[in-house]
Amino acid sequence: MSDHSKEIEALLPEYVLGTIPAEQRAFIEEHLESCDNCRIILEELLEVEQGLLHLAQPVEPPAYAKARLMAAIAAESESTQWVDRLLRLPFARIGAIAIVLLLIVTNVVLLNQTITLQDQIESLSRKQETNQTALALASNPNSQVAELQGDQVGGTFVYDPGVSVAVVFVWGLEALPSNQVYQSWLISPDGARTSAGLVEANPASNFVTFTVESSRPLSDFVGFGVTVEPAGGSPAPTGAKVLGVDF
Amino acid sequence: MEPLRAVATVGLSINGIISSQFQKPMTDDYKLVQRIAEGDRKAFLSLYDRYAAKVHGLSLRMLRDPHSAEEVTQDAFMRLWTRAETYRANQGSLLGWLLTITRRLAIDRMRQESRRIQPSLSIDEDWLKIPDPGSETEESRWRSLFFALRDLPIQQRLTIELAYYQGLSQTQIAEAMGVPLGTVKTRTRLGMEKLRQAMRENAYQSDRSEIGERGVG
Ligand SMILES: [Zn+2]
């Protein structure tokens, strides 16, 4: 134990809490290199520091926060792949660029207040820009999130009731044999099912994002579901329901 | 036209992941992180369902504002998504890694918003959770710390909380509490020393859990 130990020991709590001035920090770190005793105390204090992180009462974030996060990572992955192809750089080096691009795209979408949200969402959707539609919807304060429930399958259905487009995130859909296909349905109050399109499972990630478009606002419907149908789809559901939600 | 309502409350649990979250060993976390590094969104969702409440609880505790806390929670999980390959199992648990990121993001945010100007000077017991003694994961390790923190003299506890959860410097704490800087430094040192001893001896854990059980029964 060197001469400084008493002095250093007194500073270690502040060092661990991150409130120590920079010049003292260097002094402490130099001492720690040569003093086992102070290093042990530091390790114990770091244990306290870690523990303080764990004491907060857990609070579930709201469901829309999850949908927004999934929209952001879907968009992030897509821009990553796009930039990746363009620049042929390894994935890890692209992450930062992709996030910047994502932020630019998001801000352009959000800040462009000259056209209505409905126009924005529907025009993005027409252009097959699923992820940007998703971001626009997920960032829209009027958007609602319905959690889709199934057996080993789940998802979120993000929509604004006044708009005729929704974005659906589904995870856990297994690939189907080639003579079968997933088909999505919007359910009317009288029980009628309107096809909302075929859904292709993604065997690589088990994760699918798609947009649902209707000729009417989604507030005209009372539910949404996904069934297994013969290849090519059906005019009305015939197969097993894998996912569903009542609005 | 019937408006759609109450759909966000349909359910929080996906495939029962939440109910089993505390039984999952850490090695499972590590496997999931490796899959996330390869772009596996299902693995990402599993970890989100497992830890979102812990991360969000800390964000809320630090920022005391639901909107800011939601953004910090999202940013923390975006880090997990984009930086999963930087996590090393020997750095400690994944939850610890996530919470460390969360705290850093929350402090950055407080500084941006200059909300440190109005620190909260009261001790709020509601934010504390007694770590579960039966848990086989790391949670039970923090029980002695919980009781030690709760039993600290209030000024020592407040000093530590202002520094750690609100990111205040010792000078700012001195100003906020209206005491000399030397007093703040002494309180920090004494308080942290008690917490360190408590963790070290784990004395609180056995004593208090007995009292707790008697109290319940
Ligand atoms: Zn020393």
Short mmCIF file of C-alpha atoms and ligand atoms in Angstrom, two decimals:
data_model
loop_
_atom_site.label_atom_id
_atom_site.label_comp_id
_atom_site.label_asym_id
_atom_site.label_seq_id
_atom_site.Cartn_x
_atom_site.Cartn_y
_atom_site.Cartn_z
CA MET A 1 0.00 0.00 0.00
CA SER A 2 1.52 3.30 -1.04
CA ASP A 3 1.46 6.62 0.81
CA HIS A 4 -1.49 7.87 -1.15
CA SER A 5 -3.87 5.07 -0.25
CA LYS A 6 -5.88 6.90 2.43
CA GLU A 7 -6.34 9.86 0.17
CA ILE A 8 -7.28 7.72 -2.82
CA GLU A 9 -9.69 5.60 -0.82
CA ALA A 10 -11.55 8.75 0.13
CA LEU A 11 -11.89 9.71 -3.53
CA LEU A 12 -12.99 6.34 -4.87
CA PRO A 13 -16.72 6.76 -4.10
CA GLU A 14 -16.80 9.93 -6.18
CA TYR A 15 -14.76 8.22 -8.84
CA VAL A 16 -17.35 5.46 -9.08
CA LEU A 17 -20.30 7.84 -9.09
CA GLY A 18 -18.69 9.77 -11.92
CA THR A 19 -18.54 13.11 -10.11
CA ILE A 20 -14.76 13.33 -9.80
CA PRO A 21 -12.90 16.21 -11.51
CA ALA A 22 -10.68 15.14 -14.42
CA GLU A 23 -7.35 15.93 -12.80
CA GLN A 24 -8.16 13.82 -9.75
CA ARG A 25 -9.34 11.03 -12.03
CA ALA A 26 -5.88 10.76 -13.61
CA PHE A 27 -4.25 10.80 -10.18
CA ILE A 28 -6.51 7.96 -9.00
CA GLU A 29 -5.99 5.86 -12.10
CA GLU A 30 -2.25 6.15 -11.82
CA HIS A 31 -2.37 5.01 -8.21
CA LEU A 32 -4.68 2.10 -8.98
CA GLU A 33 -2.14 0.64 -11.37
CA SER A 34 0.22 -0.05 -8.51
CA CYS A 35 -2.07 -0.59 -5.50
CA ASP A 36 -3.93 -3.88 -5.06
CA ASN A 37 -5.66 -2.73 -1.91
CA CYS A 38 -7.32 0.26 -3.56
CA ARG A 39 -8.19 -1.84 -6.58
CA ILE A 40 -10.12 -4.28 -4.41
CA ILE A 41 -12.03 -1.44 -2.80
CA LEU A 42 -12.74 -0.03 -6.25
CA GLU A 43 -14.13 -3.34 -7.43
CA GLU A 44 -16.46 -3.49 -4.45
CA LEU A 45 -17.60 0.07 -5.08
CA LEU A 46 -18.22 -0.76 -8.73
CA GLU A 47 -20.43 -3.58 -7.53
CA VAL A 48 -22.43 -1.00 -5.55
CA GLU A 49 -22.56 1.20 -8.64
CA GLN A 50 -23.92 -1.67 -10.75
CA GLY A 51 -26.41 -2.54 -8.05
CA LEU A 52 -27.80 1.00 -7.99
CA LEU A 53 -28.84 0.48 -11.62
CA HIS A 54 -30.90 -2.53 -10.68
CA LEU A 55 -32.94 -1.07 -7.84
CA ALA A 56 -35.40 0.94 -9.93
CA GLN A 57 -38.94 -0.38 -9.95
CA PRO A 58 -39.57 -2.02 -13.35
CA VAL A 59 -42.19 -0.26 -15.47
CA GLU A 60 -43.50 -1.73 -18.72
CA PRO A 61 -43.17 0.77 -21.53
CA PRO A 62 -46.42 1.38 -23.44
CA ALA A 63 -47.24 -0.98 -26.32
CA TYR A 64 -46.80 1.74 -28.92
CA ALA A 65 -43.19 2.16 -27.78
CA LYS A 66 -42.51 -1.40 -28.87
CA ALA A 67 -44.16 -0.84 -32.24
CA ARG A 68 -42.16 2.33 -32.75
CA LEU A 69 -38.94 0.55 -31.87
CA MET A 70 -39.70 -2.30 -34.25
CA ALA A 71 -40.47 0.20 -37.00
CA ALA A 72 -37.16 1.93 -36.34
CA ILE A 73 -35.13 -1.26 -36.47
CA ALA A 74 -36.97 -2.44 -39.58
CA ALA A 75 -36.12 0.83 -41.31
CA GLU A 76 -32.58 0.74 -39.94
CA SER A 77 -32.01 -2.76 -41.32
CA GLU A 78 -33.42 -1.89 -44.69
CA SER A 79 -31.30 1.23 -45.07
CA THR A 80 -28.32 -0.78 -43.84
CA GLN A 81 -28.83 -3.37 -46.55
CA TRP A 82 -29.29 -0.68 -49.13
CA VAL A 83 -26.15 1.22 -48.17
CA ASP A 84 -24.36 -2.07 -47.81
CA ARG A 85 -25.09 -3.01 -51.38
CA LEU A 86 -24.16 0.42 -52.54
CA LEU A 87 -20.86 0.74 -50.79
CA ARG A 88 -19.99 -2.92 -50.24
CA LEU A 89 -18.77 -2.32 -46.76
CA PRO A 90 -19.13 -4.66 -43.79
CA PHE A 91 -22.32 -4.38 -41.78
CA ALA A 92 -20.77 -2.97 -38.62
CA ARG A 93 -19.22 0.04 -40.31
CA ILE A 94 -22.51 0.92 -41.94
CA GLY A 95 -24.59 1.18 -38.77
CA ALA A 96 -23.79 4.79 -38.00
CA ILE A 97 -24.39 5.99 -41.55
CA ALA A 98 -27.66 4.11 -41.70
CA ILE A 99 -28.92 5.72 -38.53
CA VAL A 100 -28.09 9.15 -39.85
CA LEU A 101 -29.97 8.36 -43.05
CA LEU A 102 -32.87 7.04 -41.05
CA LEU A 103 -32.98 10.19 -38.96
CA ILE A 104 -32.96 12.36 -42.08
CA VAL A 105 -35.74 10.32 -43.65
CA THR A 106 -37.77 10.39 -40.45
CA ASN A 107 -37.37 14.11 -40.00
CA VAL A 108 -38.33 14.84 -43.57
CA VAL A 109 -41.43 12.72 -43.14
CA LEU A 110 -42.35 14.26 -39.81
CA LEU A 111 -41.54 17.86 -40.52
CA ASN A 112 -43.29 18.04 -43.83
CA GLN A 113 -46.51 19.48 -42.48
CA THR A 114 -47.69 20.92 -45.78
CA ILE A 115 -49.57 17.78 -46.73
CA THR A 116 -51.84 15.91 -44.40
CA LEU A 117 -50.70 12.89 -42.51
CA GLN A 118 -53.18 10.76 -44.38
CA ASP A 119 -51.72 11.87 -47.70
CA GLN A 120 -48.22 11.21 -46.48
CA ILE A 121 -48.97 7.76 -45.22
CA GLU A 122 -51.00 6.75 -48.23
CA SER A 123 -48.49 8.09 -50.70
CA LEU A 124 -45.64 6.32 -48.94
CA SER A 125 -47.67 3.18 -48.93
CA ARG A 126 -48.45 3.45 -52.65
CA LYS A 127 -44.75 3.72 -53.30
CA GLN A 128 -44.32 0.45 -51.40
CA GLU A 129 -42.19 2.23 -48.85
CA THR A 130 -43.29 0.01 -46.05
CA ASN A 131 -40.75 1.06 -43.50
CA GLN A 132 -41.22 4.75 -44.01
CA THR A 133 -44.95 4.29 -43.85
CA ALA A 134 -44.36 2.43 -40.64
CA LEU A 135 -42.23 5.20 -39.24
CA ALA A 136 -44.74 7.84 -40.20
CA LEU A 137 -47.51 5.84 -38.57
CA ALA A 138 -45.50 4.88 -35.52
CA SER A 139 -44.45 8.47 -34.93
CA ASN A 140 -47.96 9.78 -35.37
CA PRO A 141 -49.58 10.60 -32.01
CA ASN A 142 -53.01 9.42 -33.23
CA SER A 143 -51.72 5.99 -34.11
CA GLN A 144 -52.91 3.04 -32.15
CA VAL A 145 -51.29 -0.29 -31.64
CA ALA A 146 -53.13 -3.59 -31.50
CA GLU A 147 -51.15 -6.58 -30.32
CA LEU A 148 -51.68 -9.59 -32.54
CA GLN A 149 -51.88 -12.85 -30.67
CA GLY A 150 -51.25 -16.33 -31.97
CA ASP A 151 -49.67 -19.58 -30.94
CA GLN A 152 -45.88 -19.02 -31.10
CA VAL A 153 -46.61 -16.07 -33.36
CA GLY A 154 -47.08 -12.46 -32.38
CA GLY A 155 -47.10 -9.03 -33.83
CA THR A 156 -48.29 -5.48 -33.74
CA PHE A 157 -50.83 -3.79 -35.94
CA VAL A 158 -50.13 -0.05 -36.10
CA TYR A 159 -52.81 2.18 -37.55
CA ASP A 160 -54.60 5.47 -37.38
CA PRO A 161 -58.35 4.75 -37.41
CA GLY A 162 -59.01 7.60 -39.79
CA VAL A 163 -56.54 6.33 -42.35
CA SER A 164 -56.93 3.39 -44.69
CA VAL A 165 -53.37 2.08 -44.27
CA ALA A 166 -51.86 0.08 -41.44
CA VAL A 167 -48.43 -1.39 -40.92
CA VAL A 168 -48.11 -4.83 -39.47
CA PHE A 169 -45.08 -6.34 -37.80
CA VAL A 170 -45.23 -10.08 -37.32
CA TRP A 171 -42.66 -12.34 -35.75
CA GLY A 172 -42.60 -16.10 -35.57
CA LEU A 173 -44.32 -16.93 -38.88
CA GLU A 174 -42.87 -20.21 -40.09
CA ALA A 175 -42.23 -20.75 -43.79
CA LEU A 176 -45.07 -22.68 -45.50
CA PRO A 177 -44.95 -25.43 -48.12
CA SER A 178 -45.09 -24.04 -51.66
CA ASN A 179 -48.78 -24.91 -52.12
CA GLN A 180 -49.80 -22.68 -49.19
CA VAL A 181 -49.64 -18.99 -48.38
CA TYR A 182 -50.47 -16.64 -45.51
CA GLN A 183 -53.30 -14.26 -46.21
CA SER A 184 -54.40 -11.28 -44.12
CA TRP A 185 -57.99 -10.15 -43.58
CA LEU A 186 -59.85 -7.12 -42.32
CA ILE A 187 -63.04 -8.01 -40.48
CA SER A 188 -66.19 -5.91 -40.90
CA PRO A 189 -68.81 -5.45 -38.12
CA ASP A 190 -71.14 -7.89 -39.95
CA GLY A 191 -68.43 -10.55 -39.89
CA ALA A 192 -67.45 -10.24 -43.55
CA ARG A 193 -63.75 -10.72 -44.29
CA THR A 194 -62.01 -8.53 -46.83
CA SER A 195 -58.67 -9.74 -48.10
CA ALA A 196 -55.85 -7.41 -47.03
CA GLY A 197 -53.22 -9.17 -49.08
CA LEU A 198 -50.89 -12.15 -49.07
CA VAL A 199 -48.05 -12.27 -46.60
CA GLU A 200 -44.77 -13.91 -47.35
CA ALA A 201 -42.94 -15.48 -44.41
CA ASN A 202 -39.28 -14.66 -44.12
CA PRO A 203 -37.47 -17.89 -43.22
CA ALA A 204 -34.21 -16.01 -42.58
CA SER A 205 -35.42 -13.86 -39.70
CA ASN A 206 -38.92 -15.07 -38.85
CA PHE A 207 -39.87 -11.43 -38.98
CA VAL A 208 -42.15 -9.80 -41.52
CA THR A 209 -43.25 -6.21 -42.03
CA PHE A 210 -46.04 -5.39 -44.44
CA THR A 211 -48.61 -2.71 -45.10
CA VAL A 212 -52.34 -3.30 -45.20
CA GLU A 213 -54.39 -1.10 -47.48
CA SER A 214 -58.12 -0.76 -47.63
CA SER A 215 -60.51 1.29 -49.73
CA ARG A 216 -62.14 2.45 -46.50
CA PRO A 217 -60.82 3.96 -43.25
CA LEU A 218 -59.76 1.27 -40.79
CA SER A 219 -62.36 2.49 -38.30
CA ASP A 220 -64.88 0.68 -40.57
CA PHE A 221 -63.43 -2.63 -39.40
CA VAL A 222 -63.57 -4.47 -36.09
CA GLY A 223 -60.65 -6.83 -36.42
CA PHE A 224 -57.74 -8.22 -38.35
CA GLY A 225 -56.46 -11.74 -38.86
CA VAL A 226 -54.01 -13.93 -40.75
CA THR A 227 -54.91 -17.41 -42.04
CA VAL A 228 -53.18 -20.15 -44.04
CA GLU A 229 -54.68 -20.45 -47.53
CA PRO A 230 -53.96 -22.38 -50.72
CA ALA A 231 -51.30 -20.78 -52.93
CA GLY A 232 -52.67 -17.74 -54.70
CA GLY A 233 -55.00 -16.87 -51.82
CA SER A 234 -58.75 -17.25 -51.32
CA PRO A 235 -61.70 -14.88 -51.76
CA ALA A 236 -62.70 -15.64 -48.16
CA PRO A 237 -60.76 -17.39 -45.37
CA THR A 238 -60.78 -21.20 -45.50
CA GLY A 239 -57.74 -22.26 -43.52
CA ALA A 240 -56.41 -22.16 -39.97
CA LYS A 241 -56.14 -18.78 -38.27
CA VAL A 242 -52.60 -18.10 -37.07
CA LEU A 243 -52.97 -14.57 -35.77
CA GLY A 244 -55.78 -12.26 -34.89
CA VAL A 245 -56.93 -9.23 -32.98
CA ASP A 246 -60.28 -7.60 -32.25
CA PHE A 247 -60.03 -3.84 -32.34
CA MET B 1 -68.55 4.75 -37.91
CA GLU B 2 -67.47 2.88 -34.84
CA PRO B 3 -64.13 4.17 -33.58
CA LEU B 4 -61.49 1.65 -32.63
CA ARG B 5 -60.55 1.78 -29.00
CA ALA B 6 -58.76 0.14 -26.17
CA VAL B 7 -56.68 -1.94 -28.48
CA ALA B 8 -53.38 -1.10 -26.88
CA THR B 9 -54.35 -3.01 -23.76
CA VAL B 10 -54.86 -6.32 -25.53
CA GLY B 11 -51.84 -7.89 -23.92
CA LEU B 12 -48.21 -7.37 -23.12
CA SER B 13 -46.91 -10.87 -23.17
CA ILE B 14 -45.71 -12.39 -26.41
CA ASN B 15 -45.41 -16.14 -26.29
CA GLY B 16 -45.12 -16.09 -22.51
CA ILE B 17 -41.66 -14.58 -22.68
CA ILE B 18 -42.34 -12.12 -19.88
CA SER B 19 -43.57 -14.66 -17.40
CA SER B 20 -40.39 -16.68 -17.69
CA GLN B 21 -37.99 -13.78 -17.91
CA PHE B 22 -36.29 -14.13 -14.56
CA GLN B 23 -35.59 -17.80 -14.90
CA LYS B 24 -33.51 -17.39 -18.02
CA PRO B 25 -29.83 -17.96 -17.36
CA MET B 26 -27.36 -15.38 -18.56
CA THR B 27 -25.87 -17.72 -21.13
CA ASP B 28 -29.19 -17.57 -22.92
CA ASP B 29 -28.88 -13.76 -23.02
CA TYR B 30 -25.48 -14.10 -24.59
CA LYS B 31 -26.76 -16.43 -27.30
CA LEU B 32 -29.54 -13.98 -28.08
CA VAL B 33 -27.08 -11.10 -28.29
CA GLN B 34 -24.98 -13.05 -30.77
CA ARG B 35 -28.07 -13.63 -32.88
CA ILE B 36 -28.93 -9.93 -32.67
CA ALA B 37 -25.45 -9.09 -33.94
CA GLU B 38 -26.36 -11.17 -36.99
CA GLY B 39 -29.55 -9.17 -37.48
CA ASP B 40 -32.05 -11.57 -35.86
CA ARG B 41 -35.09 -9.49 -34.91
CA LYS B 42 -36.81 -12.31 -33.08
CA ALA B 43 -33.87 -12.56 -30.72
CA PHE B 44 -34.06 -8.81 -30.29
CA LEU B 45 -37.73 -9.01 -29.38
CA SER B 46 -37.04 -11.73 -26.84
CA LEU B 47 -34.57 -9.48 -25.06
CA TYR B 48 -36.87 -6.50 -25.37
CA ASP B 49 -39.68 -8.42 -23.72
CA ARG B 50 -37.32 -9.64 -21.05
CA TYR B 51 -35.68 -6.33 -20.11
CA ALA B 52 -37.80 -3.43 -21.39
CA ALA B 53 -39.46 -2.96 -18.00
CA LYS B 54 -36.11 -2.79 -16.17
CA VAL B 55 -34.68 -0.35 -18.69
CA HIS B 56 -37.79 1.78 -18.72
CA GLY B 57 -38.01 1.74 -14.93
CA LEU B 58 -34.51 3.18 -14.70
CA SER B 59 -35.21 5.77 -17.43
CA LEU B 60 -38.34 6.89 -15.63
CA ARG B 61 -36.59 6.96 -12.27
CA MET B 62 -33.87 9.20 -13.69
CA LEU B 63 -35.84 11.49 -16.01
CA ARG B 64 -39.16 11.59 -14.13
CA ASP B 65 -40.95 12.30 -17.38
CA PRO B 66 -42.77 9.60 -19.38
CA HIS B 67 -42.03 11.10 -22.77
CA SER B 68 -38.29 11.55 -22.24
CA ALA B 69 -38.08 8.16 -20.56
CA GLU B 70 -39.74 6.44 -23.55
CA GLU B 71 -37.19 7.99 -25.87
CA VAL B 72 -34.27 6.98 -23.71
CA THR B 73 -35.65 3.45 -23.44
CA GLN B 74 -35.95 3.30 -27.22
CA ASP B 75 -32.44 4.69 -27.70
CA ALA B 76 -31.02 2.11 -25.29
CA PHE B 77 -32.61 -0.73 -27.24
CA MET B 78 -31.49 0.80 -30.53
CA ARG B 79 -27.96 0.59 -29.12
CA LEU B 80 -28.53 -3.06 -28.36
CA TRP B 81 -29.68 -3.55 -31.96
CA THR B 82 -26.86 -1.65 -33.62
CA ARG B 83 -24.03 -2.38 -31.19
CA ALA B 84 -24.76 -5.92 -30.04
CA GLU B 85 -21.41 -7.13 -31.37
CA THR B 86 -19.61 -4.88 -28.87
CA TYR B 87 -21.07 -6.66 -25.85
CA ARG B 88 -18.72 -9.10 -24.16
CA ALA B 89 -19.98 -11.62 -21.64
CA ASN B 90 -16.97 -11.00 -19.41
CA GLN B 91 -18.07 -7.38 -18.95
CA GLY B 92 -20.90 -8.58 -16.74
CA SER B 93 -24.54 -9.35 -17.37
CA LEU B 94 -26.35 -8.12 -20.43
CA LEU B 95 -28.91 -6.41 -18.22
CA GLY B 96 -26.09 -4.56 -16.44
CA TRP B 97 -24.71 -3.50 -19.83
CA LEU B 98 -28.12 -2.28 -20.97
CA LEU B 99 -28.75 -0.39 -17.74
CA THR B 100 -25.33 1.24 -17.91
CA ILE B 101 -26.13 2.46 -21.43
CA THR B 102 -29.54 3.63 -20.24
CA ARG B 103 -28.06 5.65 -17.41
CA ARG B 104 -25.54 7.30 -19.72
CA LEU B 105 -28.25 8.18 -22.25
CA ALA B 106 -30.50 9.54 -19.51
CA ILE B 107 -27.74 11.75 -18.13
CA ASP B 108 -26.90 13.04 -21.62
CA ARG B 109 -30.52 13.87 -22.08
CA MET B 110 -30.82 15.70 -18.76
CA ARG B 111 -27.81 17.77 -19.69
CA GLN B 112 -29.25 18.60 -23.10
CA GLU B 113 -32.50 19.64 -21.54
CA SER B 114 -30.71 21.48 -18.73
CA ARG B 115 -33.16 19.95 -16.37
CA ARG B 116 -30.44 19.51 -13.80
CA ILE B 117 -31.25 23.06 -12.78
CA GLN B 118 -34.23 21.72 -10.91
CA PRO B 119 -33.11 18.59 -9.14
CA SER B 120 -35.62 16.72 -7.08
CA LEU B 121 -34.61 17.03 -3.45
CA SER B 122 -37.03 14.57 -1.99
CA ILE B 123 -36.60 10.89 -1.40
CA ASP B 124 -39.27 8.95 -3.21
CA GLU B 125 -39.66 5.44 -1.86
CA ASP B 126 -41.95 4.35 -4.68
CA TRP B 127 -39.22 4.01 -7.23
CA LEU B 128 -37.35 1.37 -5.23
CA LYS B 129 -38.10 -2.27 -5.74
CA ILE B 130 -37.10 -4.92 -3.23
CA PRO B 131 -35.06 -7.42 -5.24
CA ASP B 132 -36.62 -10.84 -5.23
CA PRO B 133 -34.75 -13.18 -2.85
CA GLY B 134 -35.93 -16.32 -4.64
CA SER B 135 -34.59 -15.22 -7.97
CA GLU B 136 -31.84 -17.43 -9.26
CA THR B 137 -30.46 -14.74 -11.48
CA GLU B 138 -28.45 -11.72 -10.47
CA GLU B 139 -31.38 -9.89 -8.96
CA SER B 140 -31.06 -11.40 -5.49
CA ARG B 141 -27.52 -10.06 -5.28
CA TRP B 142 -28.85 -6.54 -4.88
CA ARG B 143 -31.04 -7.22 -1.86
CA SER B 144 -28.48 -6.20 0.71
CA LEU B 145 -27.83 -3.03 -1.26
CA PHE B 146 -31.52 -2.23 -1.30
CA PHE B 147 -31.82 -2.40 2.47
CA ALA B 148 -28.57 -0.55 3.01
CA LEU B 149 -29.64 2.29 0.74
CA ARG B 150 -33.04 2.49 2.37
CA ASP B 151 -31.45 2.65 5.82
CA LEU B 152 -28.85 5.32 5.03
CA PRO B 153 -29.18 8.65 6.83
CA ILE B 154 -31.41 10.64 4.53
CA GLN B 155 -28.82 13.30 3.65
CA GLN B 156 -26.28 10.66 2.64
CA ARG B 157 -28.83 8.84 0.56
CA LEU B 158 -30.00 12.01 -1.16
CA THR B 159 -26.42 13.01 -1.95
CA ILE B 160 -25.74 9.65 -3.61
CA GLU B 161 -29.03 9.68 -5.49
CA LEU B 162 -28.49 13.19 -6.82
CA ALA B 163 -25.05 12.24 -8.09
CA TYR B 164 -25.93 8.90 -9.54
CA TYR B 165 -29.47 9.22 -10.84
CA GLN B 166 -29.58 12.92 -11.60
CA GLY B 167 -26.00 13.31 -12.79
CA LEU B 168 -25.19 16.28 -10.54
CA SER B 169 -21.61 17.26 -9.73
CA GLN B 170 -20.62 17.59 -6.08
CA THR B 171 -20.66 21.37 -6.46
CA GLN B 172 -24.17 21.32 -7.88
CA ILE B 173 -25.31 19.06 -5.06
CA ALA B 174 -23.81 21.46 -2.53
CA GLU B 175 -25.74 24.33 -4.13
CA ALA B 176 -28.95 22.36 -4.40
CA MET B 177 -28.82 21.20 -0.79
CA GLY B 178 -27.43 24.48 0.54
CA VAL B 179 -24.44 22.92 2.31
CA PRO B 180 -20.65 23.36 1.93
CA LEU B 181 -18.87 21.26 -0.70
CA GLY B 182 -16.89 19.49 2.01
CA THR B 183 -20.12 18.29 3.58
CA VAL B 184 -21.27 16.81 0.30
CA LYS B 185 -17.97 15.00 -0.13
CA THR B 186 -18.15 13.60 3.39
CA ARG B 187 -21.74 12.42 2.91
CA THR B 188 -20.85 10.76 -0.38
CA ARG B 189 -17.91 8.98 1.18
CA LEU B 190 -19.72 7.81 4.28
CA GLY B 191 -22.80 6.71 2.39
CA MET B 192 -20.93 4.80 -0.29
CA GLU B 193 -18.75 3.18 2.34
CA LYS B 194 -21.85 1.85 4.11
CA LEU B 195 -23.23 0.51 0.86
CA ARG B 196 -19.94 -1.15 0.09
CA GLN B 197 -19.79 -2.79 3.50
CA ALA B 198 -23.37 -3.99 3.15
CA MET B 199 -22.72 -5.61 -0.20
CA ARG B 200 -19.54 -7.11 1.13
CA GLU B 201 -20.90 -8.67 4.24
CA ASN B 202 -24.34 -9.40 2.90
CA ALA B 203 -25.31 -9.04 6.52
CA TYR B 204 -28.50 -7.18 5.73
CA GLN B 205 -29.75 -9.86 3.46
CA SER B 206 -30.20 -12.63 5.99
CA ASP B 207 -31.34 -10.38 8.85
CA ARG B 208 -33.82 -8.40 6.88
CA SER B 209 -35.31 -11.14 4.80
CA GLU B 210 -36.31 -12.89 8.04
CA ILE B 211 -37.96 -9.74 9.33
CA GLY B 212 -39.62 -9.29 5.98
CA GLU B 213 -41.03 -12.79 5.99
CA ARG B 214 -42.33 -12.44 9.52
CA GLY B 215 -43.87 -9.13 8.55
CA VAL B 216 -45.72 -10.69 5.66
CA GLY B 217 -46.88 -13.71 7.63
ZN ZN C 1 -3.90 2.36 -2.56
#
